[in-house]
Coordinates of C-alpha atoms in Angstrom, one line a residue:
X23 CA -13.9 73.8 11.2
X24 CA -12.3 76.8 9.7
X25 CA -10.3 79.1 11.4
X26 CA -10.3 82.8 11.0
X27 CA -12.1 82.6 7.4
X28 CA -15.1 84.6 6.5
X29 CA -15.4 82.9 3.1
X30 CA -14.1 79.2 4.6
X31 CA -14.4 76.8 1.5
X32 CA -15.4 72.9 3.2
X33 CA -13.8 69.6 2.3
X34 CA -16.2 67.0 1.1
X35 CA -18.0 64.9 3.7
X36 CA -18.9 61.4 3.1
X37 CA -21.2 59.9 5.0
X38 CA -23.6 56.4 4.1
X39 CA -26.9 57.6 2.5
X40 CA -28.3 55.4 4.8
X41 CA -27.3 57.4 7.6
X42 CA -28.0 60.9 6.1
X43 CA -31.5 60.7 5.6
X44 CA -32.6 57.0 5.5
X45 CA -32.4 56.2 1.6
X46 CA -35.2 59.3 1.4
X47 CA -34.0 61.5 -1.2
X48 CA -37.4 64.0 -0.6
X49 CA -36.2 63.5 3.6
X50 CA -35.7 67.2 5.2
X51 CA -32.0 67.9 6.2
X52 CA -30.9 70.3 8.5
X53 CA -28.0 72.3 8.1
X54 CA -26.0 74.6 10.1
X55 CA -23.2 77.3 10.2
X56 CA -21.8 77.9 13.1
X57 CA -19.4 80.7 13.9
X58 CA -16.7 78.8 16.0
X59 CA -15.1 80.2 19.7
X60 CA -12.4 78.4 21.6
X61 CA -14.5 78.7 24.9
X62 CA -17.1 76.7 23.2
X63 CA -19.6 79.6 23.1
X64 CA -20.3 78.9 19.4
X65 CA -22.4 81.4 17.8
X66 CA -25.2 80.6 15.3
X67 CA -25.1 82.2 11.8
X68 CA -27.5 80.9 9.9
X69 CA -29.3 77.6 8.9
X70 CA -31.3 76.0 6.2
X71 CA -33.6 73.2 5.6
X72 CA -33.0 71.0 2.2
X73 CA -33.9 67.8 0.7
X74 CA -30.6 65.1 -0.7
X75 CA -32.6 66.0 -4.3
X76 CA -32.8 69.9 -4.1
X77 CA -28.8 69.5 -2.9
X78 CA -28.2 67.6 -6.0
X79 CA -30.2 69.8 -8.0
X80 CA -28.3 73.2 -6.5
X81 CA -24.8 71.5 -7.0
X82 CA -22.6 73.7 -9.1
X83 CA -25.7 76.5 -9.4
X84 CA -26.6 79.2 -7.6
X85 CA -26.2 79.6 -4.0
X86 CA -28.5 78.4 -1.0
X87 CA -29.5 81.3 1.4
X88 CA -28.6 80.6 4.8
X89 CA -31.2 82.5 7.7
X90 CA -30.4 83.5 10.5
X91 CA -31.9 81.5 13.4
X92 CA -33.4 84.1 15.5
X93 CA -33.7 87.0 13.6
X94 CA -35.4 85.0 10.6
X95 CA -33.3 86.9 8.0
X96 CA -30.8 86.4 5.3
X97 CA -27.6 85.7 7.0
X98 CA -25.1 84.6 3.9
X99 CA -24.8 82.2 1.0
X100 CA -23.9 78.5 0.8
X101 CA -22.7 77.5 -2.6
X102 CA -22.9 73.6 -2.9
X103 CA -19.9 72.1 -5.4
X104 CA -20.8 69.0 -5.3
X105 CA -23.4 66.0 -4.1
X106 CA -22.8 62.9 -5.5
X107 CA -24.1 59.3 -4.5
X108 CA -21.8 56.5 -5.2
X109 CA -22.7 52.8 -4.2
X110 CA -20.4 50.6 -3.0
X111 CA -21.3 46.7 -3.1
X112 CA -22.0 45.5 0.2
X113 CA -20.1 43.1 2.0
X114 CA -22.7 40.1 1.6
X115 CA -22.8 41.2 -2.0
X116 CA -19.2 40.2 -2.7
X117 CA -19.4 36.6 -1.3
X118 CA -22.1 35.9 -3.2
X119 CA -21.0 37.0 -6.1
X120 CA -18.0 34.4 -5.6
X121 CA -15.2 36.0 -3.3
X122 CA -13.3 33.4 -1.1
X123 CA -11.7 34.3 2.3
X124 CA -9.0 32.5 2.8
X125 CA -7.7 31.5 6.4
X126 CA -3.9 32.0 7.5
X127 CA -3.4 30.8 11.0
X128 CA 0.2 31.1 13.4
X129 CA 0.8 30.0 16.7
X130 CA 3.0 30.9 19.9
X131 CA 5.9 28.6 20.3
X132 CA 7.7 30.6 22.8
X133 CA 9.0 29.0 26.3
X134 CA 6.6 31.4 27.9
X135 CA 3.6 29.3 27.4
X136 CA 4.6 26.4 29.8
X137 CA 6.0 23.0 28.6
X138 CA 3.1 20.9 26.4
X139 CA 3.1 18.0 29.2
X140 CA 2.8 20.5 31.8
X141 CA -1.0 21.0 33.2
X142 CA -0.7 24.5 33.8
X143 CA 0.8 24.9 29.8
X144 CA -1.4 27.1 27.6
X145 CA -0.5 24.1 24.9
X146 CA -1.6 21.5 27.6
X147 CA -3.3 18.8 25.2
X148 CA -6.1 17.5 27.2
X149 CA -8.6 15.0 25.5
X150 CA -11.9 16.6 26.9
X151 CA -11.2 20.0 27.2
X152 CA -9.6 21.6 23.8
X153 CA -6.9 24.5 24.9
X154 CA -7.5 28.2 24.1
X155 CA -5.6 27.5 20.7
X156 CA -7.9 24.8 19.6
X157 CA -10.3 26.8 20.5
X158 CA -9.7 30.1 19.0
X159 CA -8.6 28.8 15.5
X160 CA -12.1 26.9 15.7
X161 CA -13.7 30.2 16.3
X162 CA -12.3 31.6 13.5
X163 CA -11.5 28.7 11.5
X164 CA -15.0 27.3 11.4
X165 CA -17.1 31.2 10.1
X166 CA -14.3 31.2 6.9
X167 CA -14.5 28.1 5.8
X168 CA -17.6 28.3 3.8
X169 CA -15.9 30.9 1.6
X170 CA -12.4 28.8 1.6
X171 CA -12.8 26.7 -1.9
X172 CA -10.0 24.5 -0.9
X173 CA -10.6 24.4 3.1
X174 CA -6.8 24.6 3.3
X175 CA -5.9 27.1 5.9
X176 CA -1.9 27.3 6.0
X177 CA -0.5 26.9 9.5
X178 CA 2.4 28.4 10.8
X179 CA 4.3 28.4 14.3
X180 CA 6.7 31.1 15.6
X181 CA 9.2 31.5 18.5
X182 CA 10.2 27.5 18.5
X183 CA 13.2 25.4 17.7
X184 CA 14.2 22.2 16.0
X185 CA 16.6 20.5 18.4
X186 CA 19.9 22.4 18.0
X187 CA 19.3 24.1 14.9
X188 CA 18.3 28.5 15.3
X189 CA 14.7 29.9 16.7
X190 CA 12.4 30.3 13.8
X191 CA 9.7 32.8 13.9
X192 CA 8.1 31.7 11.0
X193 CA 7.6 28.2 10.5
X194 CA 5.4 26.0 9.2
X195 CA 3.0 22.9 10.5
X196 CA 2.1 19.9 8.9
X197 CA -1.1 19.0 8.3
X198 CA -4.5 21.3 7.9
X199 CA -4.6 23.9 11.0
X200 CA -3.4 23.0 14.1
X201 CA -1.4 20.1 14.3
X202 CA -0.6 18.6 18.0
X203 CA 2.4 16.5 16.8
X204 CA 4.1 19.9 16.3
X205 CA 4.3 20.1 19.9
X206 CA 6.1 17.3 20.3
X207 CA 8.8 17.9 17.6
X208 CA 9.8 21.3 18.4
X209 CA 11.2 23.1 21.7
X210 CA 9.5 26.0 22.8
X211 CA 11.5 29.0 22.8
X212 CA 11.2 32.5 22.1
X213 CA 11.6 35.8 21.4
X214 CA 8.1 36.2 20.6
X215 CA 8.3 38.4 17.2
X216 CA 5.4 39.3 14.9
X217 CA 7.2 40.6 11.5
X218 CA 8.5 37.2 10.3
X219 CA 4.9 35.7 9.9
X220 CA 2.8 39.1 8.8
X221 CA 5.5 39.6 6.2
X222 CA 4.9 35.8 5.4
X223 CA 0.9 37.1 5.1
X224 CA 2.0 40.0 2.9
X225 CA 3.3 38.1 0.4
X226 CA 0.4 36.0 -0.1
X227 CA -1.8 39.0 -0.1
X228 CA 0.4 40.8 -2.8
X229 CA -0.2 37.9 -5.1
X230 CA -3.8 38.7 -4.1
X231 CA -3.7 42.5 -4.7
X232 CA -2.2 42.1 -8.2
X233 CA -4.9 39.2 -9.5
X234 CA -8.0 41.4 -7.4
X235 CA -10.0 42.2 -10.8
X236 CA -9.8 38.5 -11.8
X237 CA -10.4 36.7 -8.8
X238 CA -11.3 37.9 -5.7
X239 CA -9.5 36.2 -2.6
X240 CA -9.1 38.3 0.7
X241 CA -7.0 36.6 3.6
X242 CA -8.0 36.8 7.4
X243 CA -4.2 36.2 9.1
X244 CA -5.2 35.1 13.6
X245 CA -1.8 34.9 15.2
X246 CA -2.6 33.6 18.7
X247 CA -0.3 34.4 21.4
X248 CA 0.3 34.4 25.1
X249 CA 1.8 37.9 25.7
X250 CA 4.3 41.0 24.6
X251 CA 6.5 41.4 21.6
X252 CA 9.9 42.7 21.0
X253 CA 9.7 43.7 17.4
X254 CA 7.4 46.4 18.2
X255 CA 8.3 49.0 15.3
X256 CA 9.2 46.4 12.7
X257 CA 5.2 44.8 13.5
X258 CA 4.0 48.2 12.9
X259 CA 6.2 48.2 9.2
X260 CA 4.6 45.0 8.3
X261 CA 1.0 45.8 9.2
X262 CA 1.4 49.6 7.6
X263 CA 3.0 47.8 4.8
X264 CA -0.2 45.2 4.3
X265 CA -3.4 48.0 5.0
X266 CA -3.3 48.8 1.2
X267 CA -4.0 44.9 0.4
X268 CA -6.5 42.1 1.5
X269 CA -5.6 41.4 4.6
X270 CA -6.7 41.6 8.1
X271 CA -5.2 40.6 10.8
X272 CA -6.8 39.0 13.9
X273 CA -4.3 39.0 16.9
X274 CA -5.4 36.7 19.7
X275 CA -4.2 37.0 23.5
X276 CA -4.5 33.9 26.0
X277 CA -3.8 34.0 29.0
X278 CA -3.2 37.0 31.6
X279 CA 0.2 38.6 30.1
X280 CA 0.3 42.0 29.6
X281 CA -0.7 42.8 26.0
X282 CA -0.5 46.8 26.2
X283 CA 1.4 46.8 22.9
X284 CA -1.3 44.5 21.3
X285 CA -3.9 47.5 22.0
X286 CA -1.7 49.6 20.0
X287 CA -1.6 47.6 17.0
X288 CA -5.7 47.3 17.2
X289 CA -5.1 50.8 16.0
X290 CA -8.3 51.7 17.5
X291 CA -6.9 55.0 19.5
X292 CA -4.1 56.2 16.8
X293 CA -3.6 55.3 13.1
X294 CA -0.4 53.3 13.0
X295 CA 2.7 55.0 11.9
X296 CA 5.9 53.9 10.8
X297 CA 8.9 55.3 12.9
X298 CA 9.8 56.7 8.7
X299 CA 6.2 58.5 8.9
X300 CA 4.0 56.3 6.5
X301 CA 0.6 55.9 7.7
X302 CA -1.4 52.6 7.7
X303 CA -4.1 53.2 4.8
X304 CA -6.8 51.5 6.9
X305 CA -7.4 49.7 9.9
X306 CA -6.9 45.7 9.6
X307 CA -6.3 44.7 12.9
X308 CA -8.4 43.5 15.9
X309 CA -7.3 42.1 19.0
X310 CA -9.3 40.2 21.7
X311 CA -7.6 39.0 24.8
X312 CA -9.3 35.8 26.2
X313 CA -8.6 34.1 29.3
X314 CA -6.1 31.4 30.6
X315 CA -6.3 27.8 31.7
X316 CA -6.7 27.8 35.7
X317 CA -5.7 25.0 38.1
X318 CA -8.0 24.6 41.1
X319 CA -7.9 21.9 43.3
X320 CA -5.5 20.5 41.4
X321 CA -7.6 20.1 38.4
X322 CA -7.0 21.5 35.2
X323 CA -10.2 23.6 33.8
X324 CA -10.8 26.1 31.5
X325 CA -12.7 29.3 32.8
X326 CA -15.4 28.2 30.3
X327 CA -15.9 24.6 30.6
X328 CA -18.3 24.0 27.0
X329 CA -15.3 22.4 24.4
X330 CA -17.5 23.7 21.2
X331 CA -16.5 25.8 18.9
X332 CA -17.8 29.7 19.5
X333 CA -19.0 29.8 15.6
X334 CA -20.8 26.5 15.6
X335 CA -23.9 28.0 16.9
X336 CA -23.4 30.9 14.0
X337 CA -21.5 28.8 10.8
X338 CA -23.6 25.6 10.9
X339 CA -26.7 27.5 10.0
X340 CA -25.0 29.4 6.6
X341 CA -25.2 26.9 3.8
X342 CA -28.9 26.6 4.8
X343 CA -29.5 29.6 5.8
X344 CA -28.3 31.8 2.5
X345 CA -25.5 33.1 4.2
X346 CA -28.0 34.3 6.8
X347 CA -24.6 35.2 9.2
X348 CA -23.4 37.8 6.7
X349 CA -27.2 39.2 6.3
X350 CA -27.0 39.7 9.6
X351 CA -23.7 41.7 9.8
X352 CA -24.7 44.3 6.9
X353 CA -28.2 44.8 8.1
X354 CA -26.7 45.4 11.6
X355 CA -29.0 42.8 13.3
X356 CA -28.5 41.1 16.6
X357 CA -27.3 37.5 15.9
X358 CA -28.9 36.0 19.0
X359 CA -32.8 37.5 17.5
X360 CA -32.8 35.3 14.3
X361 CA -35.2 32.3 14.7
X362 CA -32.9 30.0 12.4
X363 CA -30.0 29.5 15.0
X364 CA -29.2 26.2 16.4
X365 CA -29.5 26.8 20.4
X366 CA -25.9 25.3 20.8
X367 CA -24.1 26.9 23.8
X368 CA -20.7 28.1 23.9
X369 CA -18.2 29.7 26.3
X370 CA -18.0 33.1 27.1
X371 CA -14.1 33.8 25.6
X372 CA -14.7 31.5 22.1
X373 CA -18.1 33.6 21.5
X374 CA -16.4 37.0 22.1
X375 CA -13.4 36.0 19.5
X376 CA -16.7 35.0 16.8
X377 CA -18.3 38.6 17.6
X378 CA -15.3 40.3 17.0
X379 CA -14.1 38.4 13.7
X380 CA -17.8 38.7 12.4
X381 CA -18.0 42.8 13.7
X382 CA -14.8 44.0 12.1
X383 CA -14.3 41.4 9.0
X384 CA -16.9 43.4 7.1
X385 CA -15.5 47.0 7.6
X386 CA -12.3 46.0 6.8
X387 CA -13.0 44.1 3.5
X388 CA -15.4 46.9 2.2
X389 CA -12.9 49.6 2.8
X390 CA -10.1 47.8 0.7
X391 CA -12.5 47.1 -2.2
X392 CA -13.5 50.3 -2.0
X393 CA -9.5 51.3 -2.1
X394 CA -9.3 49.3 -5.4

């Protein structure tokens, strides 16, 4: 919209080809001028019809003649500067033309998540019924390991302690992914801060950022966690600091905490600012909330009972398939109509943590290649 402008100069719009006229070039637009009130009675001033080819053809000519939609007249001039069609590789198109994700994983170690031995603990190890952890880092774990040459996903805790020695918020776990006999070396503790271990991401990705036109690696960070923050604006330095390289962040909340400040960070509402004014150059992070272990009875269960991974009824079919999963995401298709998928079911929560992973990953990637 411009205001108070009888001559009012547009700034470019983008928009996919696919959405403008369906990859028709010979396709009939419609446009429209429309003389702008703040009570919302918007007055017409004059439209045309035009084809992407004849807008390419009158860019940087002579003008388009707008008329006037009830009168039938000639009611002013559209000059067209530019029209341009750039392609932009599609997300499918960069993994199989070699890009890896890699997989960065960190994990809750705060007090607040209920001693490991404890039933009722979000760490609870029970033998038949993997915890929310296990099961979210298998969600994710299991999609990006295809594209993982190594299949080494570093593992990091946060908010725990080594006997006497100092909380540390970023620490690392032995072993590939999540490794159980951290629980039983380290006290949970807390605060529960964010920073330490996106920071820890950022560096990784920086080595990625500079090495892009060589050898394309993008890294997926999950931190799982079981509620609020207290490093709110220095989180929102980190991620602002990260959305100009390859990185997204996947935050995941278990249990029934109150993760307000988590919805924030999704970014989804507002771009994120720093308190300094720098705005995040994309969005990179996603947050699910998925639910907590209940005791009923006296018996420990989860909410949803099935112990398989959400992603094995998706990632087990992609080296077979020709990465049928990603086909999927860029042509938009319901994963649940293709014939090739094993009929595996999985809970409700693990499936919903696949679906978001698989309907933001995309996006995000495209937009930073795009960026660079």
């Amino acid at each position: 919209v411009q205001k108070k402008n009888l001559n009012p100069t547009w700034a470019p719009i983008l928009i996919s080809f696919q959405k403008l006229c369906n990859g028709d070039i010979d396709r009939p637009l419609k446009l429209e001028c429309i003389d702008w009130d703040s009570d919302g009675s918007h007055d017409a001033i004059g439209n045309l019809t035009i084809s992407w080819r004849a807008l390419q053809e009158a860019a940087g000519k002579e003008p388009i003649t707008l008329i006037h939609p009830r009168k039938n007249v000639p009611a002013g001039k559209l000059y067209v500067m530019q029209a341009s069609l750039e392609e932009q590789p599609s997300f499918l198109q960069y993994i199989q033309q070699g890009c890896e994700l890699n997989f960065m994983v960190a994990i809750d170690f705060t007090a607040s998540n209920g001693h490991p031995a404890d039933p009722n603990s979000l760490h609870y190890m029970n033998p038949a019924v993997p915890s929310k952890y296990q099961q979210a880092i298998q969600a994710i774990g299991e999609v990006l390991e295809f594209y993982d040459s190594d299949m080494n996903f570093p593992a990091y805790g946060f908010g725990g302690k080594y006997s006497n020695e100092p909380v540390q918020h970023c620490f690392a776990l032995n072993g590939q992914g999540f490794n159980p006999e951290a629980l039983s070396v380290m006290t949970l503790h807390g605060p529960t801060l964010f920073a330490p271990v996106i920071n820890a991401a950022v560096a990784q990705a920086a080595v990625m950022h500079t090495n892009i036109r060589t050898q394309q690696r993008y890294l997926v960070l999950t931190i799982l966690c079981d509620g609020m923050i207290l490093d709110m604006e220095a989180t929102v330095d980190a991620i602002v600091k990260a959305s100009s390289l390859p990185l997204s962040i996947f935050i995941v909340g278990i249990g029934a905490a109150d993760f307000s400040n988590m919805r924030v960070l999704d970014g989804d509402d507002a771009i994120l600012t720093t308190r300094t004014g720098h705005r995040a150059a994309r969005d990179i992070v996603q947050f699910v909330e998925i639910g907590a272990r209940t005791v009923a009875g006296g018996t420990l269960h989860n909410e949803d009972p099935d112990p398989l991974p959400a992603s094995a009824e998706y990632a087990a079919v992609v080296p077979t398939s020709e990465l049928r999963l990603f086909q999927m995401i860029d042509s938009e298709e319901s994963p649940t109509s293709s014939q090739n998928m094993s009929p595996i079911s999985v809970g409700n929560d693990v499936k919903q943590i696949t679906a978001e992973l698989l309907e933001e990953l995309p996006g995000q990637f495209t937009k930073y290649m795009k960026m660079n």
